[in-house]
Short mmCIF file of C-alpha atoms in Angstrom, two decimals:
data_model
loop_
_atom_site.label_atom_id
_atom_site.label_comp_id
_atom_site.label_asym_id
_atom_site.label_seq_id
_atom_site.Cartn_x
_atom_site.Cartn_y
_atom_site.Cartn_z
CA MET S 5 75.10 -81.11 101.49
CA VAL S 6 72.71 -82.66 99.01
CA ASN S 7 70.63 -84.23 101.62
CA GLU S 8 70.92 -81.09 103.72
CA PHE S 9 69.42 -79.14 100.34
CA LEU S 10 66.82 -81.96 99.85
CA ASP S 11 65.85 -81.73 103.50
CA TYR S 12 65.57 -78.05 102.94
CA LEU S 13 63.22 -78.51 99.58
CA ARG S 14 61.16 -80.98 101.77
CA TYR S 15 60.55 -79.47 105.08
CA GLU S 16 61.03 -75.49 104.33
CA ARG S 17 60.19 -74.85 100.84
CA ARG S 18 57.22 -77.83 101.31
CA ARG S 19 58.24 -78.51 97.34
CA SER S 20 56.25 -81.61 95.92
CA PRO S 21 57.56 -84.96 96.25
CA GLU S 22 57.85 -85.28 92.18
CA THR S 23 59.90 -82.44 92.34
CA ILE S 24 62.32 -83.59 95.17
CA THR S 25 62.79 -86.72 93.11
CA SER S 26 63.67 -84.96 89.86
CA TYR S 27 66.00 -82.54 91.54
CA SER S 28 67.78 -85.69 93.48
CA CYS S 29 68.24 -87.47 90.21
CA SER S 30 69.71 -84.55 88.38
CA ILE S 31 71.77 -83.79 91.00
CA ARG S 32 73.27 -87.68 91.49
CA GLU S 33 73.70 -87.64 87.79
CA PHE S 34 76.09 -84.70 87.67
CA GLU S 35 77.89 -86.37 91.06
CA ASP S 36 78.25 -89.58 89.07
CA PHE S 37 79.74 -87.69 86.15
CA PHE S 38 82.02 -85.83 87.95
CA HIS S 39 82.83 -88.57 89.97
CA GLN S 40 83.82 -90.62 86.62
CA LEU S 41 85.87 -87.74 85.31
CA ASP S 42 87.98 -87.37 87.75
CA ASN S 43 87.64 -89.60 91.16
CA GLY S 44 89.47 -86.77 92.99
CA LEU S 45 87.03 -84.08 92.62
CA ASP S 46 84.04 -83.52 95.24
CA TRP S 47 81.37 -80.91 95.56
CA SER S 48 83.98 -78.33 96.82
CA THR S 49 86.30 -78.70 93.74
CA VAL S 50 83.83 -78.84 91.46
CA ASP S 51 84.56 -76.01 88.74
CA GLU S 52 82.70 -74.05 85.96
CA ASP S 53 84.45 -76.12 83.41
CA VAL S 54 83.06 -79.78 84.81
CA VAL S 55 79.07 -78.37 85.07
CA ARG S 56 80.18 -77.48 81.10
CA ASP S 57 81.29 -80.50 80.27
CA TRP S 58 78.54 -82.41 81.75
CA MET S 59 76.19 -80.12 80.01
CA GLU S 60 78.10 -81.00 76.54
CA HIS S 61 77.95 -84.44 77.71
CA LEU S 62 74.09 -84.57 77.89
CA VAL S 63 73.85 -82.47 74.51
CA ASP S 64 76.03 -85.16 72.63
CA GLY S 65 73.96 -87.62 74.00
CA GLY S 66 70.77 -86.50 72.35
CA MET S 67 69.08 -84.63 75.43
CA GLU S 68 67.25 -81.79 74.23
CA ALA S 69 67.94 -78.10 75.52
CA SER S 70 64.83 -78.15 77.64
CA SER S 71 66.05 -81.21 79.67
CA VAL S 72 69.18 -80.13 80.19
CA GLY S 73 68.13 -76.87 81.27
CA THR S 74 65.90 -78.20 83.69
CA ARG S 75 69.42 -80.49 85.30
CA PHE S 76 71.43 -77.52 85.35
CA ALA S 77 68.11 -75.19 87.47
CA ALA S 78 68.33 -78.13 90.09
CA LEU S 79 72.13 -77.87 90.36
CA ARG S 80 72.19 -74.23 90.53
CA SER S 81 69.32 -74.18 93.18
CA LEU S 82 72.14 -76.57 94.73
CA PHE S 83 75.04 -74.25 94.77
CA LYS S 84 72.92 -71.11 95.68
CA PHE S 85 71.45 -72.98 99.01
CA ALA S 86 75.14 -74.22 99.33
CA LEU S 87 76.91 -71.17 99.14
CA ALA S 88 74.50 -69.32 101.54
CA ARG S 89 74.98 -72.02 104.15
CA HIS S 90 78.56 -71.86 103.55
CA LEU S 91 78.97 -75.13 102.61
CA VAL S 92 80.97 -74.58 99.29
CA GLU S 93 83.30 -71.08 98.95
CA ARG S 94 82.09 -70.57 95.44
CA ASP S 95 79.11 -71.02 93.05
CA PRO S 96 80.66 -72.94 89.89
CA THR S 97 77.02 -72.13 87.96
CA TYR S 98 76.70 -68.85 88.63
CA ARG S 99 78.49 -67.51 85.38
CA LEU S 100 76.76 -70.27 83.06
CA GLU S 101 73.95 -70.67 81.06
CA PRO S 102 72.11 -73.82 79.51
CA PRO S 103 72.10 -74.34 76.40
CA LYS S 104 69.46 -72.47 74.52
CA LYS S 105 66.30 -74.19 73.09
CA ALA S 106 66.27 -74.47 69.15
CA LYS S 107 63.36 -72.06 67.47
CA ARG S 108 60.94 -74.18 66.29
CA LEU S 109 60.06 -73.48 62.97
CA PRO S 110 56.32 -72.10 62.11
CA THR S 111 53.97 -74.43 60.20
CA PHE S 112 52.78 -73.17 56.89
CA LEU S 113 51.22 -73.87 53.54
CA LYS S 114 52.65 -73.40 50.61
CA GLU S 115 51.17 -70.72 47.91
CA SER S 116 50.08 -74.18 45.47
CA GLU S 117 48.29 -75.29 48.54
CA MET S 118 46.66 -71.96 48.97
CA ASN S 119 45.79 -71.22 45.60
CA ARG S 120 44.52 -74.72 44.97
CA LEU S 121 41.90 -74.36 47.95
CA LEU S 122 40.76 -71.03 46.69
CA ASP S 123 40.89 -71.38 43.32
CA ASP S 124 40.89 -75.17 42.12
CA LEU S 125 38.06 -76.69 44.40
CA PRO S 126 34.49 -76.04 44.71
CA TRP S 127 32.72 -73.82 46.94
CA GLY S 128 29.18 -74.03 47.17
CA THR S 129 27.08 -70.82 47.29
CA SER S 130 25.20 -71.73 50.42
CA PHE S 131 25.75 -69.12 53.45
CA LYS S 132 27.82 -71.48 55.01
CA ASP S 133 29.74 -72.14 52.19
CA VAL S 134 30.32 -68.24 51.38
CA ARG S 135 31.28 -67.80 54.91
CA ASP S 136 33.73 -70.28 55.73
CA LYS S 137 35.90 -69.17 52.09
CA ALA S 138 35.37 -65.18 53.29
CA ILE S 139 37.24 -66.50 57.17
CA ILE S 140 40.08 -68.34 55.08
CA THR S 141 40.40 -65.73 52.78
CA THR S 142 40.90 -63.27 55.49
CA PHE S 143 43.35 -65.01 57.49
CA TYR S 144 45.35 -65.62 54.54
CA GLU S 145 45.16 -62.02 52.86
CA THR S 146 45.78 -60.14 56.20
CA GLY S 147 46.93 -62.35 58.89
CA ILE S 148 45.45 -61.26 61.49
CA ARG S 149 44.64 -63.35 64.74
CA LEU S 150 42.16 -65.57 65.34
CA SER S 151 41.00 -63.94 68.28
CA GLU S 152 41.18 -60.41 66.19
CA LEU S 153 39.43 -62.04 63.30
CA THR S 154 36.18 -63.13 66.00
CA GLY S 155 36.32 -59.55 67.35
CA LEU S 156 35.81 -57.98 64.25
CA ASN S 157 32.70 -56.23 63.84
CA ASP S 158 31.11 -54.30 60.32
CA VAL S 159 32.30 -51.19 61.72
CA ASP S 160 35.77 -52.04 61.67
CA ILE S 161 35.63 -52.86 57.76
CA ASP S 162 36.73 -49.85 55.41
CA SER S 163 35.64 -50.64 51.98
CA ASP S 164 36.26 -47.65 50.75
CA TYR S 165 39.91 -47.56 51.45
CA HIS S 166 39.96 -51.36 51.91
CA GLN S 167 41.55 -51.98 55.39
CA LEU S 168 40.56 -53.39 58.42
CA LYS S 169 41.08 -52.17 61.60
CA VAL S 170 41.58 -54.92 64.15
CA THR S 171 42.49 -54.81 67.98
CA GLY S 172 45.19 -57.21 68.96
CA LYS S 173 47.20 -58.36 72.28
CA GLY S 174 46.73 -55.81 75.15
CA ASN S 175 44.22 -54.16 73.32
CA LYS S 176 46.40 -52.72 71.10
CA GLN S 177 44.66 -51.38 67.43
CA ARG S 178 46.21 -51.39 64.12
CA VAL S 179 44.94 -51.23 60.27
CA VAL S 180 45.28 -54.05 58.29
CA PRO S 181 45.21 -53.24 54.26
CA TYR S 182 43.82 -55.85 52.38
CA GLY S 183 43.23 -56.38 48.14
CA GLU S 184 40.69 -56.70 45.60
CA GLU S 185 39.97 -60.42 45.95
CA LEU S 186 39.48 -60.41 49.78
CA ALA S 187 37.22 -56.81 49.33
CA ARG S 188 34.84 -59.07 46.56
CA THR S 189 35.12 -62.02 49.09
CA LEU S 190 33.83 -60.07 52.08
CA ARG S 191 31.69 -58.18 49.76
CA ASP S 192 29.53 -61.17 48.29
CA TYR S 193 29.75 -62.65 51.94
CA MET S 194 28.24 -59.60 53.67
CA THR S 195 25.51 -59.56 51.35
CA CYS S 196 24.57 -63.32 51.44
CA ARG S 197 24.07 -63.08 55.19
CA ASP S 198 22.29 -59.86 55.22
CA ARG S 199 20.05 -61.60 53.07
CA GLU S 200 19.88 -65.00 54.66
CA VAL S 201 20.74 -64.32 58.65
CA ILE S 202 18.73 -62.57 61.05
CA ARG S 203 21.95 -61.22 62.91
CA HIS S 204 21.67 -60.81 66.42
CA SER S 205 25.42 -59.13 66.66
CA ASP S 206 27.55 -56.31 65.06
CA ALA S 207 30.13 -59.30 64.40
CA VAL S 208 30.57 -59.97 60.85
CA PHE S 209 31.66 -63.24 61.13
CA VAL S 210 28.11 -65.28 62.29
CA THR S 211 26.94 -68.81 62.70
CA SER S 212 23.48 -69.06 61.03
CA LYS S 213 21.39 -68.51 63.74
CA GLY S 214 23.26 -64.75 63.43
CA LYS S 215 25.47 -65.41 66.71
CA ARG S 216 29.04 -63.85 66.66
CA MET S 217 31.10 -67.02 65.49
CA THR S 218 33.68 -68.54 68.40
CA SER S 219 37.14 -69.46 68.03
CA GLU S 220 35.90 -72.94 68.42
CA GLU S 221 33.96 -72.91 65.22
CA VAL S 222 36.40 -71.18 63.17
CA ARG S 223 39.32 -73.65 64.61
CA THR S 224 36.87 -76.48 62.91
CA LEU S 225 36.11 -74.91 60.17
CA VAL S 226 39.78 -73.88 59.21
CA LYS S 227 40.92 -77.16 59.86
CA ASP S 228 38.51 -78.87 57.88
CA LYS S 229 38.97 -76.73 54.56
CA LEU S 230 42.90 -76.86 55.18
CA SER S 231 42.90 -80.60 55.15
CA LEU S 232 41.34 -80.78 51.46
CA VAL S 233 45.20 -79.49 50.48
CA SER S 234 47.73 -80.61 53.80
CA SER S 235 48.22 -83.57 55.22
CA GLN S 236 49.90 -81.91 57.83
CA LYS S 237 48.68 -82.70 61.41
CA LYS S 238 48.78 -78.84 62.52
CA LEU S 239 46.08 -77.37 60.61
CA SER S 240 44.60 -74.18 62.23
CA PRO S 241 44.20 -70.59 62.15
CA HIS S 242 47.39 -69.62 63.20
CA VAL S 243 49.06 -71.69 60.42
CA LEU S 244 47.50 -69.53 58.08
CA ARG S 245 49.27 -66.49 60.25
CA HIS S 246 52.22 -67.92 59.34
CA THR S 247 51.27 -68.87 55.79
CA PHE S 248 50.43 -65.33 55.41
CA ALA S 249 54.13 -63.97 56.54
CA THR S 250 56.11 -66.75 54.93
CA ALA S 251 54.27 -65.93 51.56
CA MET S 252 54.69 -62.07 51.93
CA LEU S 253 58.88 -62.47 53.01
CA ASN S 254 58.96 -64.95 49.69
CA ASN S 255 57.32 -62.41 47.88
CA GLY S 256 59.41 -59.06 48.82
CA ALA S 257 58.02 -57.85 52.02
CA SER S 258 60.92 -56.69 54.28
CA ILE S 259 60.73 -57.82 57.61
CA GLU S 260 59.77 -54.60 59.37
CA SER S 261 56.39 -54.59 57.18
CA VAL S 262 55.49 -57.85 57.92
CA ARG S 263 55.71 -57.27 61.64
CA ARG S 264 53.88 -54.03 61.17
CA LEU S 265 51.36 -56.27 59.15
CA LEU S 266 51.09 -58.69 62.14
CA GLY S 267 51.37 -56.64 65.06
CA HIS S 268 54.52 -57.78 66.53
CA ALA S 269 55.83 -55.61 68.90
CA SER S 270 59.34 -56.65 68.15
CA ALA S 271 61.06 -57.92 64.94
CA SER S 272 63.03 -60.37 66.86
CA THR S 273 59.40 -61.99 66.84
CA THR S 274 58.70 -61.97 62.99
CA GLU S 275 62.66 -62.55 62.56
CA VAL S 276 61.75 -66.63 62.64
CA TYR S 277 59.85 -66.53 59.38
CA THR S 278 63.30 -65.65 57.40
CA HIS S 279 64.80 -69.03 58.98
CA THR S 280 61.46 -70.62 57.42
CA THR S 281 62.00 -68.93 53.79
CA PHE S 282 65.82 -69.40 54.18
CA GLU S 283 64.85 -73.21 55.16
CA GLN S 284 62.99 -73.09 51.62
CA LEU S 285 65.89 -71.57 49.52
CA ARG S 286 68.04 -74.45 51.32
CA ARG S 287 65.60 -77.46 49.36
CA VAL S 288 65.30 -75.56 46.31
CA TYR S 289 69.51 -75.31 46.01
CA LYS S 290 70.00 -78.71 47.29
CA ASN S 291 67.25 -79.82 44.34
CA ALA S 292 68.67 -77.68 41.42
CA HIS S 293 72.50 -77.22 42.02
CA PRO S 294 74.22 -80.26 40.02
CA ARG S 295 76.77 -80.80 43.18
CA ALA S 296 74.52 -79.72 46.04
#
């Protein structure tokens, strides 16, 4: 049955040699497992419990959920093929699901690190320094995406009502409010920009030659500035978006409010930040409680 399946992948589906080798290894691993479990088992008598035990065995051995899922997918493909060819009477993988991948907690900077960067470290008065501080402050105070920042034009800033009109994923537009500090920072930057740079674009954030800044240029300056206060490997505009969301929740904002500010379509996307704030709470508890 296994050889027939592998020939099917090779000659009918035209799968790559690497894919066939991967499928073969996964299937043979499972075959070895159920033979060791019960020498009387074969492909026609394997049931859901055996498949479930195999996945638990892999997880207990330290295998990541994604790798277990890859092996399970190979096994499911085999049984689907075998059932269609009447080589087995039932598919023991039909009602099963592989283990879920653990959600990675977003990387973010502490409020103290951002305060140190924006308040304590020296910022020059050159066009580049004023612009870079305005970019960092915009990310931190609004949580907008990199593409949303580079896409900002002057007409998108409502300085009277302190709000930005940004275009997010799927060309969906939303309005994001901002505070007095960012209002001053943007005002100072735009005054400096209009005085020192001949613009060739309607963009808010431009290079010294007046062109709209590229995503790569913004990524580079953000990484350079954040590295002054953080030793984390990942330092990017998206880290500042995570930092904004975490700071908002830590200071009493609701999930729904943060969802709308970030432009998430679903609250489930935003809920990952509650795990982050809970981990912070857990660390505080362990450090503070005498019996923790």
